[in-house]
Structures are given as structure tokens and as C-alpha cells.
Amino acid sequence: MLERVGELDVGLLLALDALLRDGNVTHAAARLNITQSALSGRLNKLRQILNDPLFLPASTGRGVTATPHAFALKPELDQIIDRLKQFAQKAYVFDPSSSDRTFKIAASDNPAGIIAPDLLPLIHKRAPGIKIAFIFPDTAMIGEHLERGDVDLYIGAANDAPQDLIGRKLFDDELVTAQRIGHPRGDGSLSLDEFCSLDHLLISSRGGMFEGVIDGVLAEQGRRRRVAVSVQSYALAPLIVASTDCLCTLPKRLLGRFVHSLDLFEPPIELGTFALKYFSHPRMSADPAHQWLRSMVVEAALGNA
């Protein structure tokens, strides 16, 4: 018997349940929305697995009568069906207010610094039991990490993610230049000459670099600036700029959180805009928990617009 347990499936259990409830092949087939011949096929397989006829023609000539073995299976079968219903409900219904799930969001400290301050209070208010982990992304492996479920969402630039992921734009942002409040140069608009003559702080994701995209734009105009400080962390930049005479040029939505200690200016060169997006794996598209998480990220992004 044990070696045949693996042949049981939900369809067979539901067939047995329907026949026990209705005592009639026609009615049981209608309950399951299958043909009578399909139900007869399931019954024959059940008879082989359980080594019992299970149902015999009723003496009245109408319907079928369960055997003692079939009757003996009913209480346990009812429990199994009930557990399957509970399983299906848990699998497809997500209640954020009672969930204790942990979500992992891969993002560098720039997008994390923009999204997290609005996202975390929003989630805590609506889902106090949920935990959020922000982790640094391995962009070369991000597609695989999302597919395996090691990461739930990735937030980054459009060109940082594989083509097979599903992306949604959260917002467009621009670069602004920041200096500390009380900077010796004053708080007037920033000229190109001033921009090139003052010290700058640069974010080097690889570490130790003193040139970036801005330096390339300046070089096209035959100009250059002096990068005096290079750091890997976006989070460090506002703290350092607030206590030095360095300038930094970073996303407006990040630096906008530090206007209590920084003055922000339009850079004296055209740097354009860039889009930040979230990315998820297609297999999670219909998952209610992931749908909720994505909606929270979008709401948080719009809330800081």
C-alpha cells in the first residue's frame, strides 16, 4: 500500500469526496465539473490504489453505495480536504496587516536612501509585522537572485538589469550640486568657473576613483574640476559636504533630504535626467505578497515626488 501512496493526487481525493457526498456518479461529476467517464476513470484508479471497490450500485438501482472501507475513510478525508482548502487560501491570500514575512530589496545606497525613508514608515503603518531588508545588489547576478527568490525586488537604473525582468519606472530625477550652508563662496548661483575652481567630492562605486561622468562632460568643453575626496557611499557624501568646503553633484531626491545642512544649486553644465526603476522576476507577477510590496514601493516613490 505505501508504495502506491505517491499515485494519489488531489483530483482523486476530490473524486472520492464528491462520491461520498452525492452517492451518485452524475451528480458527483457535475460537482467536479468533469465528465462521467473522467470520474469513472478516477474511481477505477482509486480502487486499484486502495484495493477496494469503494462504491457499489445501490439496491434501489439509483446511484451508488459506499463500501465500509469507503465510509471508514470519510473522517480522515474530510480533514485532508479541509487542510487543502486552508493551504490554497494561504497560498493565494496575503494579509499584510497580519503577515510576519521578510522582504529583501536589492538597492545601492542612492536609491535606498531615496526610497527607504518613505517606504519603511508606510509599511510599518500598514503591516507592522513585516520586515524589510535592504541589501547591496550584485548586478551581474541580480536576475538569478530574483529568479531564485533570494531577492524580492531590485531598484536601480534601467541599464543595470537583464532584459527578461519586469521593470517599472518609479521616477525621473536630475542631478544637483550641493555645498554646505555658510560656504565661503556665498549662496548665489554657481558659475562654471566657480564649479571648476572649487574642491569636489565624488562617489566611486568601485572605490578610489577620482573621475566620473561629470568629468567626461567637462572634458568635452575643455574644462576640468578638482576632485579632492572620493568615497564609495552615497550616505557619506552629505555628511562630508556639510562639514567641508567640498561640492558634490548627486541626485536631487537624495540631496533634497539634507536641505537643513546643504544649499542646492543647478549645475552649470547640462547633465540631463535619469530614471530609477524597480525590477522583479516574471514568476512573481501574480503573487499577492509581491504585488503588495511593489505597490508600496510605487506609493513611496510617488510620495517623495
Coordinates of C-alpha atoms in Angstrom, one line a residue:
M1 CA 0.0 0.0 0.0
L2 CA 2.7 2.5 1.0
E3 CA 4.4 2.3 -2.4
R4 CA 1.2 3.4 -4.0
V5 CA 0.6 6.5 -1.9
G6 CA 2.5 8.6 -4.4
E7 CA -0.1 7.8 -7.0
L8 CA -2.8 9.6 -5.0
D9 CA -3.4 13.2 -6.1
V10 CA -5.8 16.0 -5.3
G11 CA -8.1 15.0 -8.2
L12 CA -8.5 11.5 -6.9
L13 CA -9.2 12.7 -3.3
L14 CA -11.8 15.2 -4.6
A15 CA -13.5 12.5 -6.6
L16 CA -13.7 10.2 -3.6
D17 CA -15.1 13.2 -1.6
A18 CA -17.7 14.0 -4.2
L19 CA -18.9 10.4 -4.5
L20 CA -19.2 10.1 -0.7
R21 CA -21.2 13.3 -0.6
D22 CA -23.6 12.7 -3.5
G23 CA -23.8 8.9 -3.8
N24 CA -24.4 9.5 -7.5
V25 CA -21.9 9.4 -10.3
T26 CA -23.8 12.0 -12.4
H27 CA -24.1 14.5 -9.6
A28 CA -20.5 14.0 -8.4
A29 CA -19.2 14.6 -11.9
A30 CA -21.2 17.8 -12.1
R31 CA -19.9 18.9 -8.7
L32 CA -16.3 18.4 -10.0
N33 CA -17.1 19.9 -13.4
I34 CA -15.8 16.8 -15.2
T35 CA -17.4 14.2 -17.4
Q36 CA -18.9 10.9 -16.0
S37 CA -16.3 8.9 -17.9
A38 CA -13.5 11.0 -16.3
L39 CA -15.0 10.4 -12.9
S40 CA -15.2 6.7 -13.6
G41 CA -11.6 6.7 -14.6
R42 CA -10.6 8.3 -11.3
L43 CA -12.8 5.8 -9.4
N44 CA -11.1 2.9 -11.1
K45 CA -7.7 4.3 -10.2
L46 CA -8.8 4.8 -6.5
R47 CA -10.0 1.1 -6.4
Q48 CA -6.6 -0.1 -7.6
I49 CA -4.7 2.1 -5.1
L50 CA -6.9 1.4 -2.1
N51 CA -7.6 -2.2 -3.1
D52 CA -11.3 -1.9 -2.5
P53 CA -14.4 -1.4 -4.8
L54 CA -15.3 1.7 -2.7
F55 CA -18.7 2.1 -4.3
L56 CA -21.3 -0.4 -5.5
P57 CA -24.6 0.0 -7.4
A58 CA -27.3 0.9 -4.9
S59 CA -30.0 -1.7 -4.3
T60 CA -32.6 0.8 -5.4
G61 CA -31.0 0.9 -8.8
R62 CA -30.3 4.6 -8.5
G63 CA -26.8 5.9 -7.5
V64 CA -24.1 4.1 -5.7
T65 CA -23.5 3.0 -2.1
A66 CA -20.2 3.3 -0.3
T67 CA -18.5 0.2 1.0
P68 CA -17.5 0.0 4.7
H69 CA -13.9 0.8 3.7
A70 CA -15.0 4.0 1.9
F71 CA -17.1 5.1 4.9
A72 CA -14.2 4.5 7.2
L73 CA -12.0 6.8 5.0
K74 CA -14.5 9.7 5.2
P75 CA -13.5 11.4 8.5
E76 CA -9.8 11.4 7.5
L77 CA -10.7 12.5 4.0
D78 CA -12.7 15.4 5.4
Q79 CA -9.7 16.6 7.4
I80 CA -7.4 16.3 4.3
I81 CA -9.9 18.3 2.1
D82 CA -10.1 21.0 4.9
R83 CA -6.3 21.2 5.1
L84 CA -6.1 21.5 1.3
K85 CA -8.6 24.4 1.4
Q86 CA -6.6 26.1 4.1
F87 CA -3.4 25.6 2.1
A88 CA -5.0 27.1 -1.0
Q89 CA -6.2 30.1 1.0
K90 CA -2.8 30.7 2.5
A91 CA -1.2 30.3 -0.9
Y92 CA -3.3 32.9 -2.6
V93 CA -4.5 35.3 0.1
F94 CA -2.0 37.8 1.5
D95 CA -3.0 39.9 4.5
P96 CA -0.2 42.5 5.1
S97 CA -1.7 43.5 8.5
S98 CA -1.1 40.1 10.0
S99 CA 1.9 38.9 7.9
D100 CA 5.3 38.4 9.5
R101 CA 7.1 38.0 6.2
T102 CA 10.5 39.3 5.4
F103 CA 11.2 41.0 2.0
K104 CA 14.6 41.6 0.6
I105 CA 15.2 44.6 -1.6
A106 CA 18.5 44.9 -3.5
A107 CA 19.5 48.6 -4.0
S108 CA 22.6 50.6 -3.7
D109 CA 22.6 53.3 -1.1
N110 CA 21.5 56.0 -3.5
P111 CA 18.1 54.5 -4.4
A112 CA 17.8 53.0 -0.9
G113 CA 18.4 56.5 0.6
I114 CA 15.7 57.9 -1.6
I115 CA 13.1 55.1 -1.2
A116 CA 13.6 53.8 2.3
P117 CA 12.7 56.9 4.4
D118 CA 9.2 56.9 2.8
L119 CA 8.8 53.2 2.3
L120 CA 9.6 52.0 5.8
P121 CA 7.1 54.2 7.7
L122 CA 4.4 53.3 5.1
I123 CA 5.0 49.6 5.6
H124 CA 5.2 49.8 9.4
K125 CA 1.9 51.6 9.5
R126 CA 0.0 49.1 7.3
A127 CA 1.9 45.9 8.1
P128 CA 3.7 46.2 11.4
G129 CA 4.8 42.5 11.4
I130 CA 6.6 42.7 8.1
K131 CA 10.4 43.1 8.0
I132 CA 12.3 44.8 5.1
A133 CA 16.0 44.0 4.4
F134 CA 17.9 46.4 2.1
I135 CA 20.9 44.6 0.7
F136 CA 23.6 45.8 -1.8
P137 CA 22.9 44.3 -5.3
D138 CA 25.3 42.0 -7.2
T139 CA 24.2 43.4 -10.6
A140 CA 25.9 40.6 -12.5
M141 CA 23.8 38.0 -10.7
I142 CA 20.6 40.0 -10.0
G143 CA 18.5 38.1 -12.5
E144 CA 19.4 34.8 -10.9
H145 CA 18.9 36.1 -7.4
L146 CA 15.4 37.3 -8.3
E147 CA 14.5 34.1 -10.0
R148 CA 15.6 32.0 -7.0
G149 CA 13.8 34.3 -4.6
D150 CA 17.0 35.3 -2.8
V151 CA 15.9 38.9 -3.6
D152 CA 12.3 40.1 -3.9
L153 CA 12.9 43.4 -5.8
Y154 CA 15.8 45.2 -7.3
I155 CA 15.8 49.0 -7.5
G156 CA 18.3 50.6 -9.9
A157 CA 18.9 52.2 -13.3
A158 CA 17.3 50.7 -16.4
N159 CA 20.5 49.6 -17.9
D160 CA 21.6 47.7 -14.8
A161 CA 19.1 44.8 -15.2
P162 CA 18.7 41.8 -17.6
Q163 CA 16.1 42.1 -20.3
D164 CA 13.9 39.2 -19.0
L165 CA 13.0 41.0 -15.8
I166 CA 9.8 43.1 -15.5
G167 CA 10.6 46.7 -14.7
R168 CA 8.5 49.8 -13.8
K169 CA 9.8 53.3 -13.7
L170 CA 9.5 54.9 -10.3
F171 CA 10.5 58.4 -11.2
D172 CA 12.8 60.6 -13.2
D173 CA 15.5 62.5 -11.3
E174 CA 18.1 65.2 -12.0
L175 CA 21.5 65.9 -10.7
V176 CA 22.1 69.0 -8.5
T177 CA 25.2 70.4 -6.9
A178 CA 25.3 70.8 -3.1
Q179 CA 27.5 72.9 -0.7
R180 CA 27.4 73.4 3.0
I181 CA 25.2 76.2 4.4
G182 CA 27.6 79.1 5.1
H183 CA 30.1 78.1 2.3
P184 CA 32.8 80.8 1.8
R185 CA 31.7 81.4 -1.8
G186 CA 28.3 82.6 -0.8
D187 CA 24.9 81.2 -1.8
G188 CA 24.5 82.7 -5.3
S189 CA 24.0 80.7 -8.5
L190 CA 27.0 78.6 -9.4
S191 CA 29.1 79.6 -12.4
L192 CA 31.2 77.2 -14.5
D193 CA 34.4 78.9 -13.4
E194 CA 33.5 78.5 -9.7
F195 CA 32.4 74.9 -10.3
C196 CA 35.8 74.1 -11.8
S197 CA 37.9 76.0 -9.2
L198 CA 36.4 74.5 -6.1
D199 CA 37.1 71.1 -4.5
H200 CA 34.6 68.3 -5.2
L201 CA 33.6 65.1 -3.6
L202 CA 32.9 62.1 -6.0
I203 CA 31.1 58.8 -5.4
S204 CA 33.2 56.0 -6.8
S205 CA 31.2 52.7 -6.6
R206 CA 34.4 50.8 -7.3
G207 CA 36.3 52.8 -4.8
G208 CA 39.3 55.1 -5.2
M209 CA 38.4 56.7 -8.5
F210 CA 38.6 60.5 -8.9
E211 CA 36.9 60.9 -12.3
G212 CA 33.3 60.2 -13.3
V213 CA 30.6 61.1 -15.8
I214 CA 30.7 64.8 -14.9
D215 CA 34.4 64.9 -15.6
G216 CA 33.7 63.5 -19.0
V217 CA 31.2 66.2 -19.8
L218 CA 33.6 68.9 -18.6
A219 CA 36.4 67.4 -20.8
E220 CA 34.2 67.8 -23.8
Q221 CA 34.1 71.5 -23.1
G222 CA 37.8 71.7 -22.5
R223 CA 37.3 72.1 -18.7
R224 CA 38.2 70.1 -15.7
R225 CA 37.4 70.2 -11.9
R226 CA 39.4 69.1 -8.9
V227 CA 38.0 66.1 -7.1
A228 CA 39.6 66.2 -3.7
V229 CA 37.6 63.4 -2.0
S230 CA 36.4 60.0 -3.3
V231 CA 34.0 57.8 -1.3
Q232 CA 32.0 54.7 -2.1
S233 CA 29.0 55.5 -0.1
Y234 CA 26.2 58.0 -1.1
A235 CA 25.2 58.1 2.6
L236 CA 28.6 59.6 3.5
A237 CA 28.5 62.4 0.9
P238 CA 26.0 64.8 2.5
L239 CA 27.8 64.4 5.9
I240 CA 31.2 65.2 4.5
V241 CA 30.0 68.1 2.3
A242 CA 28.1 69.6 5.3
S243 CA 31.4 69.8 7.2
T244 CA 33.9 70.8 4.5
D245 CA 34.1 73.2 1.6
C246 CA 33.7 70.5 -1.0
L247 CA 30.9 70.5 -3.5
C248 CA 29.1 67.3 -4.6
T249 CA 26.8 66.7 -7.5
L250 CA 24.3 64.0 -6.9
P251 CA 20.6 63.1 -7.4
K252 CA 18.2 65.8 -6.3
R253 CA 15.9 63.4 -4.5
L254 CA 18.8 62.2 -2.3
L255 CA 20.3 65.6 -1.5
G256 CA 16.8 67.1 -1.0
R257 CA 16.7 65.3 2.3
F258 CA 19.6 67.3 3.6
V259 CA 18.4 70.9 2.9
H260 CA 18.8 71.6 6.7
S261 CA 22.6 71.5 6.2
L262 CA 23.1 71.9 2.5
D263 CA 22.4 74.5 -0.2
L264 CA 21.4 73.1 -3.6
F265 CA 22.1 74.6 -6.9
E266 CA 21.6 73.8 -10.6
P267 CA 24.9 72.6 -12.0
P268 CA 26.5 75.0 -14.6
I269 CA 26.7 72.2 -17.2
E270 CA 23.9 70.1 -18.8
L271 CA 23.7 66.7 -17.2
G272 CA 20.3 65.5 -18.2
T273 CA 17.9 63.3 -16.2
F274 CA 17.9 59.7 -15.4
A275 CA 15.2 57.1 -14.5
L276 CA 15.1 54.9 -11.4
K277 CA 13.1 51.6 -11.8
Y278 CA 12.2 48.6 -9.8
F279 CA 12.7 45.1 -11.3
S280 CA 11.0 41.8 -10.4
H281 CA 11.0 38.3 -11.9
P282 CA 8.1 37.3 -14.1
R283 CA 7.3 34.3 -12.0
M284 CA 6.3 36.6 -9.1
S285 CA 3.9 38.8 -11.1
A286 CA 0.8 37.2 -9.8
D287 CA 2.0 36.6 -6.2
P288 CA -0.3 38.7 -3.9
A289 CA 2.5 39.4 -1.5
H290 CA 4.8 40.7 -4.2
Q291 CA 2.0 42.7 -5.8
W292 CA 1.5 44.4 -2.4
L293 CA 5.3 45.1 -2.0
R294 CA 5.5 46.6 -5.4
S295 CA 2.5 48.8 -4.8
M296 CA 4.2 50.0 -1.6
V297 CA 7.4 50.9 -3.4
V298 CA 5.5 52.8 -6.1
E299 CA 3.5 54.7 -3.4
A300 CA 6.6 55.6 -1.5
A301 CA 8.3 56.8 -4.7
L302 CA 5.3 59.0 -5.6
G303 CA 5.1 60.3 -2.1
N304 CA 8.5 61.8 -2.4
A305 CA 7.9 63.3 -5.9

